[in-house]
Coordinates of C-alpha atoms in Angstrom, one line a residue:
X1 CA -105.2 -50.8 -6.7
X2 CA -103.8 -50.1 -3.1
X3 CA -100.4 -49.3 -2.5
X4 CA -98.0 -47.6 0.3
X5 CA -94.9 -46.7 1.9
X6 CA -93.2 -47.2 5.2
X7 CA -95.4 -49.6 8.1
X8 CA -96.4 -47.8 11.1
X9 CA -94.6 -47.7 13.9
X10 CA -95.6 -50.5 16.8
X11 CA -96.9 -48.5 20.1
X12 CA -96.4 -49.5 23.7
X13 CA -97.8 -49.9 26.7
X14 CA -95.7 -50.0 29.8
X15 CA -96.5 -50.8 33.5
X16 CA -93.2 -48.6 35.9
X17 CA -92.3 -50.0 38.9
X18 CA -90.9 -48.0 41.9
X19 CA -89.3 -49.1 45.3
X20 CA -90.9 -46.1 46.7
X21 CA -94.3 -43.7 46.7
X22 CA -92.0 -41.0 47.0
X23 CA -91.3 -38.3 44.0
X24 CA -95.0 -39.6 42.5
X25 CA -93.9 -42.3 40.5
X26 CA -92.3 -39.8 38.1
X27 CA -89.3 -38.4 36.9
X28 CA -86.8 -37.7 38.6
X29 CA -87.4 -40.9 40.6
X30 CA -85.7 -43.8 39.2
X31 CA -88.2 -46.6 38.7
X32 CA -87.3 -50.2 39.2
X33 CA -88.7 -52.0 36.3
X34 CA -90.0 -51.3 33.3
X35 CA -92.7 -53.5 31.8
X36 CA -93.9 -52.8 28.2
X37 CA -96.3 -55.0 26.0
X38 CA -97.5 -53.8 22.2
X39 CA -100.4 -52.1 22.1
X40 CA -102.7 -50.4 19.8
X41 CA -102.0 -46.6 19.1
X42 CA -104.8 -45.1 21.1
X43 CA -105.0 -48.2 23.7
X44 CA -102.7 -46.8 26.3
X45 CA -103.6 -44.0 28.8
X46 CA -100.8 -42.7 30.9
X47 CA -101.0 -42.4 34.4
X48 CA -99.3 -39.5 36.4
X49 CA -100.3 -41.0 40.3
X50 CA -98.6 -43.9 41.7
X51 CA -101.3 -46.8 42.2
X52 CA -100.6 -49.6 45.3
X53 CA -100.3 -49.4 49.0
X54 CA -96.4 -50.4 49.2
X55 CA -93.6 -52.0 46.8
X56 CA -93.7 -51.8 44.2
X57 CA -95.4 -48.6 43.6
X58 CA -96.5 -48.4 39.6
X59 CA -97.8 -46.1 36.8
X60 CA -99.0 -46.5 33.4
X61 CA -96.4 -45.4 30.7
X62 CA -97.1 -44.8 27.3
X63 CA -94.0 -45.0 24.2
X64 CA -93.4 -46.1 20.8
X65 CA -90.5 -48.4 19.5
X66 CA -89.2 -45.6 18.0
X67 CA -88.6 -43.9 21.1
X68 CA -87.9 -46.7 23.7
X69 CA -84.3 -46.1 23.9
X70 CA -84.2 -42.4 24.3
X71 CA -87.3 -42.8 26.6
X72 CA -85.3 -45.2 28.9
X73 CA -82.1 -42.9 29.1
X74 CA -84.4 -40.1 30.3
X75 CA -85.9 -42.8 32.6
X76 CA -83.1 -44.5 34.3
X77 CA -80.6 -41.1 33.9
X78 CA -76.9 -42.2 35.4
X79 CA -78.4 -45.2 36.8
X80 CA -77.3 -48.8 35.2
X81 CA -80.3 -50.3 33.4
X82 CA -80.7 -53.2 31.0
X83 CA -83.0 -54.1 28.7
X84 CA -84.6 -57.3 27.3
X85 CA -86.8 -57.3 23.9
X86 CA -88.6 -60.5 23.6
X87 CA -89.8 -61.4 19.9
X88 CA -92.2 -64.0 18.9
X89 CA -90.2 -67.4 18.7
X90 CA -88.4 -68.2 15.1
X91 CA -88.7 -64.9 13.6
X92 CA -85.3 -63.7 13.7
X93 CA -86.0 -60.4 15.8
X94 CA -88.0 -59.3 13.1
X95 CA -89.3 -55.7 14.6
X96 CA -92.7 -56.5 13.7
X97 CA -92.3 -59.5 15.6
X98 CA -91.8 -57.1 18.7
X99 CA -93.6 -59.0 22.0
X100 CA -92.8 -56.9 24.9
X101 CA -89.8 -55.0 26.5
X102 CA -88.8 -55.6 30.2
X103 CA -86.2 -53.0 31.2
X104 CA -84.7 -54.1 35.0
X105 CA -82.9 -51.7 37.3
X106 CA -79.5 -53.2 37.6
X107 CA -78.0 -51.9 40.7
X108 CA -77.6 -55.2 42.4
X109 CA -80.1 -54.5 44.4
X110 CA -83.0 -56.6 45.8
X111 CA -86.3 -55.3 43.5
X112 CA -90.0 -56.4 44.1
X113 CA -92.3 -57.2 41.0
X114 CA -95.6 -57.4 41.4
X115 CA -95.1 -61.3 41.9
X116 CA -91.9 -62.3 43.3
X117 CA -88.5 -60.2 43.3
X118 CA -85.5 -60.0 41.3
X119 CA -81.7 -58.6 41.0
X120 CA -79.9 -56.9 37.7
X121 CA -76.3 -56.4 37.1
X122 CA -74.6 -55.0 34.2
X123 CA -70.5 -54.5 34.2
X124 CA -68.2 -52.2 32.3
X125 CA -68.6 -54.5 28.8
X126 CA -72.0 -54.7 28.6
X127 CA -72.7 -58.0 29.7
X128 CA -75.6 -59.2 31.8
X129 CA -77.4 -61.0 34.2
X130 CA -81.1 -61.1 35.8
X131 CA -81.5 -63.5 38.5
X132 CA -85.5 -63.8 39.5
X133 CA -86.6 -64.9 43.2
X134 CA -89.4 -66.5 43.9
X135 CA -90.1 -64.4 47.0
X136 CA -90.2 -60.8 47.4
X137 CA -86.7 -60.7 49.4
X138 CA -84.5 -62.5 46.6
X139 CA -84.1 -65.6 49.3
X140 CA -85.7 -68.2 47.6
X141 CA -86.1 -70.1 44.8
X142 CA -83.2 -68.3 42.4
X143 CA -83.3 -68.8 39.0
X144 CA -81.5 -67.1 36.2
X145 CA -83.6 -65.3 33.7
X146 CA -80.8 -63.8 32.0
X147 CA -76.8 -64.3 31.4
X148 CA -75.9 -62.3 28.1
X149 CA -72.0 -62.2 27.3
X150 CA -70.5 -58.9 26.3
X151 CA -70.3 -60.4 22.3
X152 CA -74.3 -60.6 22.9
X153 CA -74.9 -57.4 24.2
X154 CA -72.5 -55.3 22.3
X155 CA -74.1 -55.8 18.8
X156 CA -77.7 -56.5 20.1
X157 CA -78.1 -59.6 18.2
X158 CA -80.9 -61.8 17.9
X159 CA -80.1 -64.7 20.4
X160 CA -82.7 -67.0 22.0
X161 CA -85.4 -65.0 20.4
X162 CA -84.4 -61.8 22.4
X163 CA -82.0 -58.5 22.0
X164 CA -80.1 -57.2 25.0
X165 CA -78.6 -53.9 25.6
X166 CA -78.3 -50.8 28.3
X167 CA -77.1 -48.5 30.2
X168 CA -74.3 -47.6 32.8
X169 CA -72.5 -49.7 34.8
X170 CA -73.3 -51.7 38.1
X171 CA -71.8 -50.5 41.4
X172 CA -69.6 -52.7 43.6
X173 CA -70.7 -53.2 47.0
X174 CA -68.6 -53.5 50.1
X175 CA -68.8 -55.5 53.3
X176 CA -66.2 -54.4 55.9
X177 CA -65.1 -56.2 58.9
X178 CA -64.4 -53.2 60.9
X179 CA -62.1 -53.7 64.5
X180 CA -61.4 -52.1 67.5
X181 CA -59.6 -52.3 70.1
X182 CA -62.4 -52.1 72.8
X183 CA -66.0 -53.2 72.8
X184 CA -66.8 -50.0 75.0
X185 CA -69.3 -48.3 72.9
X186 CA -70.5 -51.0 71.1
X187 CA -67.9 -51.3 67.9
X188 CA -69.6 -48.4 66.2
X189 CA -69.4 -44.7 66.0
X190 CA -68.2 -42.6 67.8
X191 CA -65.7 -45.0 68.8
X192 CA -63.0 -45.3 66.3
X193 CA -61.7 -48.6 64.6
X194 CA -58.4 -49.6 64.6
X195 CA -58.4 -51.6 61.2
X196 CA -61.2 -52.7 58.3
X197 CA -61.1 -55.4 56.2
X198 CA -63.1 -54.8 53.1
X199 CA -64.3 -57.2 50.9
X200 CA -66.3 -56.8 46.9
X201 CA -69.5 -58.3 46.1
X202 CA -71.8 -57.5 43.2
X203 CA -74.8 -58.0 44.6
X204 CA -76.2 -56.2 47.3
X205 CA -76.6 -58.5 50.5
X206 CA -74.2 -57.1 53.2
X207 CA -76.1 -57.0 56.5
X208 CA -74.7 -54.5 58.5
X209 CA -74.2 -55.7 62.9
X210 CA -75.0 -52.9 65.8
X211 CA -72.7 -54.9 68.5
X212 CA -69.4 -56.3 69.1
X213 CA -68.3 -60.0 68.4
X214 CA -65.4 -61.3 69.7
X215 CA -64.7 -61.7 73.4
X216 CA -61.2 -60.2 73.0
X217 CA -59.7 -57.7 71.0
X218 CA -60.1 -57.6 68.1
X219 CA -63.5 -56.8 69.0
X220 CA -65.5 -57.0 65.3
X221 CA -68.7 -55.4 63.9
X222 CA -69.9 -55.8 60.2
X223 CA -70.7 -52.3 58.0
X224 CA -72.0 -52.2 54.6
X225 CA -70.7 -49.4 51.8
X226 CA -70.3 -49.3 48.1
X227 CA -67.4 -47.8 46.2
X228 CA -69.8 -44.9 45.4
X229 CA -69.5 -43.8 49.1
X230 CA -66.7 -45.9 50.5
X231 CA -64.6 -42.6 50.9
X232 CA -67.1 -40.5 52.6
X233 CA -68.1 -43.1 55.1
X234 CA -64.0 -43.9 56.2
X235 CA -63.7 -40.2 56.9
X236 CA -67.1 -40.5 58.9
X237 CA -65.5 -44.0 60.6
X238 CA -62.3 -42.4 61.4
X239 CA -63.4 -38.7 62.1
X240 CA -60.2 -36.5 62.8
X241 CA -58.1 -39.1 63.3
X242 CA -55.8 -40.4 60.8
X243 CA -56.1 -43.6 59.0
X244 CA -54.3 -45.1 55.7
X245 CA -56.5 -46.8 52.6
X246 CA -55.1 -49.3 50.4
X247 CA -57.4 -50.2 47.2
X248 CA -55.8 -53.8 45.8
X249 CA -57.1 -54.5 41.9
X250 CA -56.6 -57.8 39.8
X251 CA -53.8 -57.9 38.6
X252 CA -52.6 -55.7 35.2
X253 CA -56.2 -54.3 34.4
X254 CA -55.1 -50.9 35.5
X255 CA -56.8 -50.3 38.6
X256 CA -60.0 -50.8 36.6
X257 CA -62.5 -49.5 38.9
X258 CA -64.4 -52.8 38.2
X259 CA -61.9 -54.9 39.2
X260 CA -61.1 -54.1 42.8
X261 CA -60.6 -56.9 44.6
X262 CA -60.5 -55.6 48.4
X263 CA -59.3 -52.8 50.5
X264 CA -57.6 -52.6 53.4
X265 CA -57.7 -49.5 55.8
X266 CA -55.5 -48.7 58.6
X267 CA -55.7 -46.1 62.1
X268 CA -52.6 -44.4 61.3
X269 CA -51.9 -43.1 64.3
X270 CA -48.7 -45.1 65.6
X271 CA -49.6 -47.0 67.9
X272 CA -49.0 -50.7 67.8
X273 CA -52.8 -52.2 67.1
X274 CA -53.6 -56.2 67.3
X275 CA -54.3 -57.7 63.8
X276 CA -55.4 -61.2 65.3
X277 CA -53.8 -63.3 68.0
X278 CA -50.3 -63.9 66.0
X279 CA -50.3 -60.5 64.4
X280 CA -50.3 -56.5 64.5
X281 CA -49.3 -53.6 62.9
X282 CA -48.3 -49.6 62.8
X283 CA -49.2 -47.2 60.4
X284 CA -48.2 -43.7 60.4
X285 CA -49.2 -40.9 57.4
X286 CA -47.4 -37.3 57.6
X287 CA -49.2 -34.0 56.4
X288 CA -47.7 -34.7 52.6
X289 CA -49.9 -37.7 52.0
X290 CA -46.5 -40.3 52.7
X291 CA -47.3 -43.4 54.7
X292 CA -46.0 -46.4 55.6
X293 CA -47.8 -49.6 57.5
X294 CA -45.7 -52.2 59.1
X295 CA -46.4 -55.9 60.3
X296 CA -45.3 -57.6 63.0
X297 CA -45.3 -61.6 64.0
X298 CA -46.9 -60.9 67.3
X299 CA -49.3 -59.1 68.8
X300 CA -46.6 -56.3 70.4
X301 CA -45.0 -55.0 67.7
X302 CA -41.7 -56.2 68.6
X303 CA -40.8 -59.6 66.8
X304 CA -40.8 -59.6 62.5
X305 CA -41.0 -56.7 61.2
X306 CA -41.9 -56.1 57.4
X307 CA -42.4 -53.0 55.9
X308 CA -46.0 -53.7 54.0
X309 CA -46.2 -50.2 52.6
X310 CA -44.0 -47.8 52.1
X311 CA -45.5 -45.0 49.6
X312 CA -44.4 -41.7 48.8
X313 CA -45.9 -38.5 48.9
X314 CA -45.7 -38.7 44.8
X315 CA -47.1 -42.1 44.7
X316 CA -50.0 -41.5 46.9
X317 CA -50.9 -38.2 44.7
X318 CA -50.0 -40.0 41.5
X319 CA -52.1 -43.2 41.7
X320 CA -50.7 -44.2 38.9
X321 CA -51.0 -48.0 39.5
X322 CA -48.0 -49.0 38.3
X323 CA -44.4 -49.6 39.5
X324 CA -42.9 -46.0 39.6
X325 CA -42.0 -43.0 41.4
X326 CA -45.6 -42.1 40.7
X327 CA -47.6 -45.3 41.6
X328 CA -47.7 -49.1 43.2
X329 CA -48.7 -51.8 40.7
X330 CA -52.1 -52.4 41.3
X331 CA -53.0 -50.2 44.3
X332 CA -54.3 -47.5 45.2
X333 CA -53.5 -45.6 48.4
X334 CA -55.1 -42.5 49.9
X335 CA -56.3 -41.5 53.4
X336 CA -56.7 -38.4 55.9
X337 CA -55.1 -37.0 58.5
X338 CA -51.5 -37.4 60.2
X339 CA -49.7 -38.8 62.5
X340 CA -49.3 -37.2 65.7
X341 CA -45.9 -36.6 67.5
X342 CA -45.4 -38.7 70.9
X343 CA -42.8 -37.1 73.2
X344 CA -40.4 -39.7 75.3
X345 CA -39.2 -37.5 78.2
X346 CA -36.9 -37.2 81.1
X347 CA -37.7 -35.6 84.2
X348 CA -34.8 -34.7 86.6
X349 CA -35.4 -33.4 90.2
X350 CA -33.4 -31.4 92.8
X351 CA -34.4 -34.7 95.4
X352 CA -35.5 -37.6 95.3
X353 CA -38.0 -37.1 98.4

């Protein structure tokens, strides 16, 4: 007579992917994909080297099914991550019916495998998408390997023979149309912009200019950024000299950090500024946080005024979001610096010689 308790536990054998050699293919460095089969208990041998001449760099990783999920927090850390289990087909996602685990990086980011490329994204409710490339650029042939709802993820039901679930939350990434007034210098820094026009994308595919375009001002040059570092590189942009941000969100989700839609950001320094060839603008921002931008029909500042923003001191530190002595309904507003004081002077004289 045989008889027993409990089944033991399936093993796995994992192949780690890293954009880069550096950090050794180890913790901390955040790998990029994370490839696991089943394998027998004393089959896999860890590596602690990174193997390959260039992307992606890999190791050997060795876990159990009763680890996986702790072992992929400690992997990916704050970085968002999801995570496909793949069961053999009919079975319901019975655990022994475990095939393999592919955990993806999901920055929106562009990601070699060992074969083509791909690109992750997971948002605030969980939901998911893997888009696979058949090139190692994510150009070409685009398919989608995986669109889970938020009702699929949430609960990690069995759907399509998988189970889907993660980590963090995908960063938005920001391609500003950045003007000036001048092409001197070559529409980057030092010189300082007059006025950028940000747009949101999930995905990662801004391509960032080094020269001017336009013939006339506005003189244009395209900058990447991501709301992770949006702030930092404005002050860089503007350097001492003071500028106005307005954040704009869809409409009644808070100012839900995912749902920025665009942001606007202005040289606040006074001085009328071409928005096009029909438009311009003044902004000003005291030492209180206050600003104001107005628009104008024409490209001198005189014709059509309209106040566009008008926020107070409370509202700016308040950010409240909503329609209030502490907030604007669905914006955001910060910036740095203040406006300078211009003098309008007469000069007399004894003569006129």
């Amino acid at each position: 007579m045989v008889y027993g308790g409990g089944a033991t536990p399936l093993y796995l054998q994992a192949i780690v992917n890293y954009d880069t050699s550096t950090g050794g293919c180890m913790a901390p460095a955040i790998p990029t994909e994370f490839v696991a089969v089943v394998a027998s208990p004393h089959a896999c041998v860890a590596t602690t080297v990174c193997a390959g001449s260039g992307a992606p760099y890999s190791r050997t990783a060795c876990s159990g099914v009763s680890t996986f999920k702790t072992d992929m927090v400690a992997a990916f850390g704050s970085s968002p991550y999801v995570v496909v289990e793949s069961y053999a087909s009919g079975q319901s996602c019975d655990a022994l019916k475990l095939t393999g685990i592919t955990t993806y990086l999901a920055d929106g980011k562009c990601h070699k495998t060992s074969t083509a490329s791909y690109r992750a994204i997971r948002k605030t409710d969980g939901s998911s998408t893997v888009k696979t490339y058949t090139d190692f650029t994510c150009a070409g042939g685009e398919a989608t390997l995986l669109d889970a709802t938020a009702a699929q993820v949430s609960d990690s039901t069995c759907n399509a023979d998988m189970k889907v679930y993660g980590g963090g939350v995908s960063p938005l990434y920001l391609q500003s149309t950045m003007s000036y007034d001048t092409s001197t210098g070559g529409c980057k820094s030092p010189v300082t912009p007059k006025l950028v026009l940000t747009v949101t994308q999930n995905e990662d595919t801004c391509t960032a200019t080094t020269s001017c375009a336009g013939t006339a001002d506005p003189f244009t040059s395209t900058a990447c950024s991501s709301t992770s570092t949006y702030k930092s590189d404005i002050g860089t942009a503007f350097g001492s000299n003071p500028y106005v941000i307005v954040e704009k969100y869809t409409s009644g989700q808070s100012c839900d950090a995912t749902k920025l839609t665009g942001i606007t950001t202005y040289l606040a320094d006074g001085k009328c500024h071409i928005i096009d060839s029909m438009t311009s603008y003044r902004g000003t921002r005291t030492l209180d946080g206050s600003s104001s931008i107005k628009t104008y029909t024409d490209p001198t500042c005189t014709a059509g005024e309209t106040t566009l923003l008008d926020a107070s001191t409370a509202q700016v530190t308040g950010n409240s979001c909503t329609a209030s002595t502490s907030g604007i309904v669905d914006t955001k507003v910060y910036g740095g610096g203040a406006t300078p004081l211009y003098l309008q002077s007469v000069v007399n004289y004894d003569t006129s010689t």
